[in-house]
Amino acid sequence: MSNIKVGIIGLGRLGKVHAGNLAFRVPNCELYAACSMVEAELEYAKKELGVTKTYANYDEMVKDPELDAIFIVSPSGLHCEQIQKAMENGKHVFSEKPIGLDVAEIEKTMAVIDAHPEQIFMLGFMRRYDADYQYAKEMVEKGELGELTVVRCYGIDPSDGMESFVKFAGASNSGGLFADMSIHDIDLVRWFTNQEVKKVWALGKNAAYKQLDEVGELETGAAMLQMADKTMGILVAGRNCHHGYHVETELIGTKGMLRIAQVPEKNLVTIMNEHGVVRPTSQNFPERFSQAFVNETAEFINCIKEKRQPGVNANDGLQSTKVAIACQKSYEEDELVSLSDIK
Amino acid sequence: MSNIKVGIIGLGRLGKVHAGNLAFRVPNCELYAACSMVEAELEYAKKELGVTKTYANYDEMVKDPELDAIFIVSPSGLHCEQIQKAMENGKHVFSEKPIGLDVAEIEKTMAVIDAHPEQIFMLGFMRRYDADYQYAKEMVEKGELGELTVVRCYGIDPSDGMESFVKFAGASNSGGLFADMSIHDIDLVRWFTNQEVKKVWALGKNAAYKQLDEVGELETGAAMLQMADKTMGILVAGRNCHHGYHVETELIGTKGMLRIAQVPEKNLVTIMNEHGVVRPTSQNFPERFSQAFVNETAEFINCIKEKRQPGVNANDGLQSTKVAIACQKSYEEDELVSLSDIK
Amino acid sequence: MSNIKVGIIGLGRLGKVHAGNLAFRVPNCELYAACSMVEAELEYAKKELGVTKTYANYDEMVKDPELDAIFIVSPSGLHCEQIQKAMENGKHVFSEKPIGLDVAEIEKTMAVIDAHPEQIFMLGFMRRYDADYQYAKEMVEKGELGELTVVRCYGIDPSDGMESFVKFAGASNSGGLFADMSIHDIDLVRWFTNQEVKKVWALGKNAAYKQLDEVGELETGAAMLQMADKTMGILVAGRNCHHGYHVETELIGTKGMLRIAQVPEKNLVTIMNEHGVVRPTSQNFPERFSQAFVNETAEFINCIKEKRQPGVNANDGLQSTKVAIACQKSYEEDELVSLSDIK
Amino acid sequence: MSNIKVGIIGLGRLGKVHAGNLAFRVPNCELYAACSMVEAELEYAKKELGVTKTYANYDEMVKDPELDAIFIVSPSGLHCEQIQKAMENGKHVFSEKPIGLDVAEIEKTMAVIDAHPEQIFMLGFMRRYDADYQYAKEMVEKGELGELTVVRCYGIDPSDGMESFVKFAGASNSGGLFADMSIHDIDLVRWFTNQEVKKVWALGKNAAYKQLDEVGELETGAAMLQMADKTMGILVAGRNCHHGYHVETELIGTKGMLRIAQVPEKNLVTIMNEHGVVRPTSQNFPERFSQAFVNETAEFINCIKEKRQPGVNANDGLQSTKVAIACQKSYEEDELVSLSDIK
């Protein structure tokens, strides 16, 4: 069987990570085309990634009969429409998270996806494909932690992006801290517990950058999630981590506790100097999840070749977005929000 | 100046810890008397601790003119009354936490305490006197973490007490998980942030011992606290920790994060064997806070000698109990509870 | 430029690791041929790795005009002869360590290599290509540790191979513990210090398997190395590690200390259960150095394409083997051995 | 039985630690007298420690009939003579390590000690009384590590004392790095293995302070010890540790490995900031071994009261000093040294 030919839309920071993986690190596929409105990005795709074709227009790329699959790494607000178009043109689709920002639009997109069951659809919750998370999931499935009672997830971005975020906070529409930062963690809570969220309470505080209050954005937030079976979810999200990129997940079960990246160790090195005993830290998501991005794309290609749907589907996108919306609403209204009220 | 003469009421597990410290490890004091309704405990006090007098009746001990101070380590429900009697008899008073279980009763007790400003009153929040907590507090005060945004506290008892707890859960009145287990953590959140709690939401789940549902007790619980200045508090409490006694505190600030006992290391030993790389763990509170108990008692004695009130006062007892009551109410009603509604 | 065509000799445990990397994980190369005397291994190469040609005879493969490079993963005693033949047939050569077991034979091989300066020769000291070791090397080069005074290296194999080792210890010729296990560590000491070894003292003890005394093999050994500039090297080698595969390196400098894999953490997971706080461990070299093997092979291919010699050359092989021989001699004679006495 | 009355000789840095413990932290004893040639130290003893008598002359103190025991914390060169005098005057004796600097003098002192078997003699190897070391020793005794094959000990002083050491290096007679710094570690190797040292090789390097070469002192040294049963001892000693006071001990056995203070954690606090994940470190021996000093003195007092000799005796002093002398000789001559050659 020949290589799967993939066309990518979006060549920003994360787009370049995916494009590089498709071009060089994932077997059985070929990065055949790239689409961007930025000329320099198309030049990059041709010269550095060796793509055969470039497109400035997504509607054209999506009709290219040579392409087997479309890889969507565009701004979040475009995902739904682009997924639909790709599906309707018979392509397999990988979309970065979130699947969308609006519940009704996501539900419409899901209907389109459901109407093409023979095409693969996969959503980019890459943490599920990180070796550490898979190790943890396997321990949970084998019952080594007993029944889960608490899942705690931290997702805190490095502070070196703070100045820029504050500057553009009013203009951009991040969807708020919980949609922007916690969406992976919400997916993890659902994945580890096999439960849906029932009710949430979310809080937030701007301390270093109080001006964020004015534009409705948050520096640091926390949310508590009540799952359908009473399991407790705890989220902390932030944009102001001075030691790097802090993604940590904890599982408390009736037989034991497990933590993934309790501290964000960069490598196996320990340094002892005038600061004390120091473990260097991961600095950003491409570093931390480098191999997870390769693994998820390999899984997408394998699903196409083996004609089976992946573990992460459109409903995972819908549910995680609904929870993020509920958290944002809870923060804004300072009230408990039931998921049944998110339409 | 001569040694401070102390009479202790209560010689259970924690009572024996305090009595031993007063008798052998705290300078400038003498464990002069002990009171208990259990004859064997009074025997123990005479033989092992060398007390001069024993009492079966608290009202008598509290009138002993030889005594400078009363040390209360009795069941929680008796604290208020015993504090009042000791105060009214001119004694300095150390009381174990909680100061009481009922807000009105605590307020009445505070009035009595306030009426005797020349007598020392101290409440047993010993964690404030643990060297690790003091190291952390000092860093906060020096501004090394910036402004605090999140304080997370875990207090989980070892599972070896679980069978016994389940057996007696119906009969005893623990006050619920949050009053019983989180009270120290609530005090820590207040101490580190210098803020009062405004609103809480508390959840709970019985998984290993579902029969606790029937008696209104909890195996594991979590609460989120909104502080007056928007700082976020996160509590996890439990009774079913298989690796020992897990007391962990995290401070997230705008300049850094700090964790006390991120994992409950028993000592400086690391073992590598067929289980992996293993750090042995603290097994119970007398082990973990052994020196903190000595330190707090030394502080109590020093306060008496130096005629100054300690850092932990009756209001700390009132506020922490109110928050614990709010958490319990929130869990029972599955609603947000404002502290202003706790009378 | 087209892909580099590689022929591999040896498809044992490590041979399969290299073959898989050449076939699937290293860009710009093709695993074109495989040579083995084991029919099943050639079948494996055809079916699983997709090689175009298989050989039962090395002399034939080495003459295949299609091949650009030969990858030698055969028993140590054959390396020298196979390197020479490949060089003399105009091939680039990658050889697993050690370059050879006999100093005179290695020197003869080096002469052949030197006679073909346009062909790439690389020796498989893959640890130099591990990200953690490269991070450490960079810190040393930047002077962040000051001047090195002590380098300590542990290399201890998992005990699950012990039974089999003891069984075949008499028959096989491992070259002794230091040649077999410490050769990588000897290379690391030379690499980090940029110094040659001057004198050694080596000790050993058989405790769990005292029968190894009879066949002159060792369960656990230690050596101290005096470098030309007085820097001290400390080696511990063993075959009986119950917690997995323990490869640890420490650098002590005048400004700080650095440890690579102070404990052999398998991943970022921490488990807390009845054993204590547990970090799972690496179990074997293919797991621990999985990516280092890919990196070194990518470097070999890049060197061919870019017509430059790699950082690890034949002299590194000669020197490390000489030190290993000196250690073995020192252990056997219980005397200090000067490297100048190893011919 | 009344309190043991103790007279202390030497009130320098370590002397003040011991004096404070005798005065305030060890039960059943009284710091009755102090002897020093420094007037200010005697003032300190009277005012801060509350001693009854002070002496400028050791020969007088040692004859004080009120004293039960003498505590020797004077310069190393005086220990032997002072021990003998105290013994001959019927006193129990605690002496700081080393017991002496000269083998013949130590042997003479041992004869005096042996002639007074009813008097307690104890040597200050306090690490044996540290809770972490006792935990490790217990595991060894229970066989949990199997048979020991390697014991590695690091003893590295903080670099903040380096300037002063270099300044006075020529004048003082430290006995050399191994006598000065490794003596505790030598004792630990003997204690953990229950074996005597047979042969040693010691190396050293001055890198940051090369001027130490001129006065025959060392900044950093390492030694390898061959024990009678072939167990291997590895020592690293130094005076230039930038992260604090690094005392670390490792036990490798046939069933597992154990490390005490793998990194010199100061407390249970972990900080995450711009430096990475940081564990603060112990800064000096009084901090690290604070409680061990109390414990060993309590053991000394208990031995007196219970009329039994302690675990650390004069022969431990003799053997450890002989090994330190052998290491120094080995370093100076760059040869293996057999302990049988140390007279």
Coordinates of N, CA, C and O in Angstrom, one line a residue, chain D residues 170-235:
Chain D
G170 N 49.1 26.4 55.3 CA 50.5 26.1 55.6 C 50.7 26.0 57.1 O 51.4 25.1 57.6
A171 N 50.1 26.9 57.9 CA 50.3 27.0 59.3 C 49.7 25.8 60.1 O 50.3 25.1 60.9
S172 N 48.4 25.6 59.8 CA 47.7 24.5 60.6 C 48.2 23.2 60.1 O 48.8 23.0 59.1
N173 N 48.0 22.2 61.0 CA 48.3 20.8 60.6 C 47.0 20.0 60.6 O 46.6 19.5 61.6
S174 N 46.4 20.0 59.5 CA 45.0 19.4 59.4 C 45.2 17.9 59.4 O 44.2 17.2 59.6
G175 N 46.4 17.4 59.2 CA 46.6 15.9 59.1 C 46.3 15.5 57.7 O 46.4 14.3 57.4
G176 N 45.9 16.4 56.8 CA 45.6 16.1 55.5 C 44.1 15.9 55.3 O 43.4 15.6 56.2
L177 N 43.7 15.9 54.0 CA 42.3 15.8 53.7 C 41.6 14.6 54.2 O 40.5 14.6 54.7
F178 N 42.4 13.4 54.1 CA 41.7 12.2 54.5 C 41.5 12.1 56.0 O 40.5 11.6 56.5
A179 N 42.5 12.5 56.8 CA 42.3 12.5 58.2 C 41.3 13.5 58.7 O 40.5 13.3 59.6
D180 N 41.3 14.6 58.0 CA 40.4 15.7 58.4 C 39.0 15.5 58.0 O 38.1 15.8 58.7
M181 N 38.8 15.0 56.7 CA 37.4 15.0 56.2 C 36.9 13.5 56.1 O 35.7 13.3 56.2
S182 N 37.7 12.5 55.8 CA 37.2 11.2 55.5 C 37.1 10.3 56.7 O 36.6 9.2 56.6
I183 N 37.5 10.8 57.9 CA 37.6 9.9 59.0 C 36.2 9.3 59.4 O 36.0 8.2 59.7
H184 N 35.1 10.2 59.3 CA 33.8 9.7 59.5 C 33.4 8.7 58.5 O 32.7 7.7 58.8
D185 N 33.8 8.9 57.2 CA 33.4 8.0 56.2 C 34.1 6.7 56.3 O 33.5 5.6 56.1
I186 N 35.4 6.7 56.7 CA 36.1 5.5 57.0 C 35.4 4.7 58.1 O 35.2 3.5 57.9
D187 N 35.0 5.4 59.1 CA 34.3 4.7 60.2 C 33.0 4.1 59.6 O 32.6 2.9 60.0
L188 N 32.3 4.8 58.8 CA 31.0 4.3 58.2 C 31.2 3.0 57.4 O 30.4 2.1 57.5
V189 N 32.3 3.0 56.6 CA 32.6 1.8 55.8 C 32.8 0.6 56.7 O 32.2 -0.5 56.5
R190 N 33.6 0.8 57.7 CA 33.8 -0.3 58.7 C 32.5 -0.7 59.4 O 32.3 -1.9 59.6
W191 N 31.7 0.3 59.7 CA 30.5 0.0 60.5 C 29.5 -0.8 59.7 O 28.9 -1.8 60.1
F192 N 29.3 -0.3 58.4 CA 28.3 -1.0 57.6 C 28.8 -2.4 57.1 O 28.0 -3.3 57.0
T193 N 30.1 -2.5 56.9 CA 30.5 -3.8 56.3 C 31.0 -4.8 57.4 O 31.1 -6.0 57.2
N194 N 31.2 -4.3 58.6 CA 31.9 -5.1 59.7 C 33.2 -5.8 59.2 O 33.5 -6.9 59.5
Q195 N 33.9 -5.0 58.4 CA 35.2 -5.5 57.9 C 36.2 -4.4 58.1 O 35.9 -3.2 58.1
E196 N 37.5 -4.9 58.2 CA 38.6 -3.9 58.2 C 39.2 -3.7 56.8 O 39.0 -4.5 55.9
V197 N 39.8 -2.5 56.7 CA 40.4 -2.2 55.4 C 41.7 -2.9 55.3 O 42.5 -3.0 56.2
K198 N 42.0 -3.4 54.1 CA 43.2 -4.1 53.8 C 44.2 -3.3 53.0 O 45.4 -3.3 53.3
K199 N 43.7 -2.6 52.0 CA 44.7 -1.9 51.1 C 43.9 -0.7 50.6 O 42.7 -0.7 50.4
V200 N 44.7 0.4 50.3 CA 44.1 1.6 49.8 C 44.9 2.2 48.7 O 46.1 2.1 48.6
W201 N 44.2 3.0 47.8 CA 44.9 3.9 46.9 C 44.1 5.2 46.9 O 42.9 5.3 46.9
A202 N 44.9 6.3 47.1 CA 44.3 7.6 47.2 C 44.8 8.6 46.2 O 46.0 8.6 45.9
L203 N 44.0 9.4 45.7 CA 44.3 10.4 44.7 C 43.9 11.8 45.1 O 43.0 11.9 46.0
G204 N 44.4 12.8 44.5 CA 44.0 14.1 44.9 C 44.2 15.1 43.8 O 45.1 14.9 42.9
K205 N 43.5 16.2 43.7 CA 43.7 17.2 42.7 C 43.3 18.6 43.2 O 42.2 18.8 43.8
N206 N 44.2 19.5 43.1 CA 43.9 20.9 43.4 C 43.6 21.6 42.1 O 44.5 21.7 41.2
A207 N 42.4 22.1 41.9 CA 42.1 22.8 40.6 C 41.7 24.2 40.8 O 42.3 25.1 40.1
A208 N 40.8 24.5 41.8 CA 40.5 25.9 42.0 C 41.5 26.7 42.8 O 41.7 27.9 42.7
Y209 N 42.3 25.9 43.6 CA 43.3 26.5 44.5 C 44.6 25.8 44.4 O 44.9 25.0 45.2
K210 N 45.2 26.0 43.2 CA 46.4 25.2 42.9 C 47.5 25.5 43.9 O 48.4 24.7 44.1
Q211 N 47.5 26.6 44.6 CA 48.5 26.9 45.6 C 48.5 25.9 46.7 O 49.5 25.9 47.5
L212 N 47.5 25.1 46.9 CA 47.5 24.1 47.9 C 48.5 23.1 47.7 O 49.0 22.4 48.6
D213 N 48.9 22.9 46.4 CA 50.0 21.9 46.1 C 51.2 22.3 46.9 O 51.9 21.3 47.3
E214 N 51.5 23.5 47.1 CA 52.7 23.9 47.7 C 52.8 23.6 49.2 O 53.9 23.4 49.7
V215 N 51.6 23.5 49.8 CA 51.6 23.2 51.3 C 51.2 21.8 51.5 O 50.9 21.4 52.7
G216 N 51.1 21.0 50.5 CA 50.7 19.6 50.6 C 49.3 19.3 51.1 O 49.0 18.3 51.7
E217 N 48.4 20.3 50.8 CA 47.0 20.1 51.2 C 46.2 19.8 49.9 O 46.6 20.1 48.8
L218 N 45.0 19.3 50.1 CA 44.1 19.0 49.0 C 42.8 19.7 49.0 O 42.1 19.7 50.1
E219 N 42.3 20.0 47.9 CA 41.0 20.6 47.7 C 40.0 19.4 47.5 O 38.9 19.4 48.1
T220 N 40.3 18.5 46.7 CA 39.5 17.3 46.5 C 40.3 16.1 46.4 O 41.4 16.1 45.8
G221 N 39.8 15.0 47.0 CA 40.5 13.7 46.9 C 39.6 12.6 46.8 O 38.4 12.7 47.0
A222 N 40.1 11.4 46.4 CA 39.3 10.2 46.3 C 40.2 9.1 46.7 O 41.4 9.1 46.5
A223 N 39.5 8.1 47.3 CA 40.3 6.9 47.7 C 39.5 5.7 47.4 O 38.2 5.7 47.5
M224 N 40.1 4.6 47.1 CA 39.4 3.3 47.0 C 40.0 2.4 48.0 O 41.2 2.3 48.2
L225 N 39.1 1.7 48.7 CA 39.5 0.8 49.8 C 39.1 -0.6 49.5 O 38.0 -0.9 49.1
Q226 N 40.1 -1.5 49.7 CA 39.8 -2.9 49.6 C 39.6 -3.5 51.0 O 40.5 -3.4 51.8
M227 N 38.4 -4.0 51.2 CA 38.2 -4.6 52.6 C 38.7 -6.0 52.6 O 38.9 -6.6 51.6
A228 N 38.8 -6.5 53.8 CA 39.3 -7.9 54.0 C 38.5 -8.9 53.2 O 39.1 -9.9 52.7
D229 N 37.2 -8.7 53.1 CA 36.4 -9.7 52.4 C 36.2 -9.3 50.9 O 35.2 -9.8 50.3
K230 N 37.0 -8.4 50.4 CA 36.9 -7.9 49.0 C 35.8 -6.9 48.8 O 35.7 -6.4 47.7
T231 N 35.0 -6.5 49.8 CA 34.1 -5.4 49.6 C 34.8 -4.2 49.2 O 36.0 -4.0 49.7
M232 N 34.2 -3.4 48.4 CA 34.9 -2.2 47.9 C 34.4 -0.9 48.5 O 33.2 -0.7 48.6
G233 N 35.3 -0.1 49.0 CA 35.0 1.2 49.6 C 35.4 2.3 48.6 O 36.5 2.2 48.1
I234 N 34.6 3.3 48.5 CA 35.0 4.4 47.6 C 34.7 5.7 48.4 O 33.6 5.9 48.9
L235 N 35.8 6.5 48.5 CA 35.6 7.8 49.3 C 35.9 8.9 48.3 O 36.8 8.9 47.5

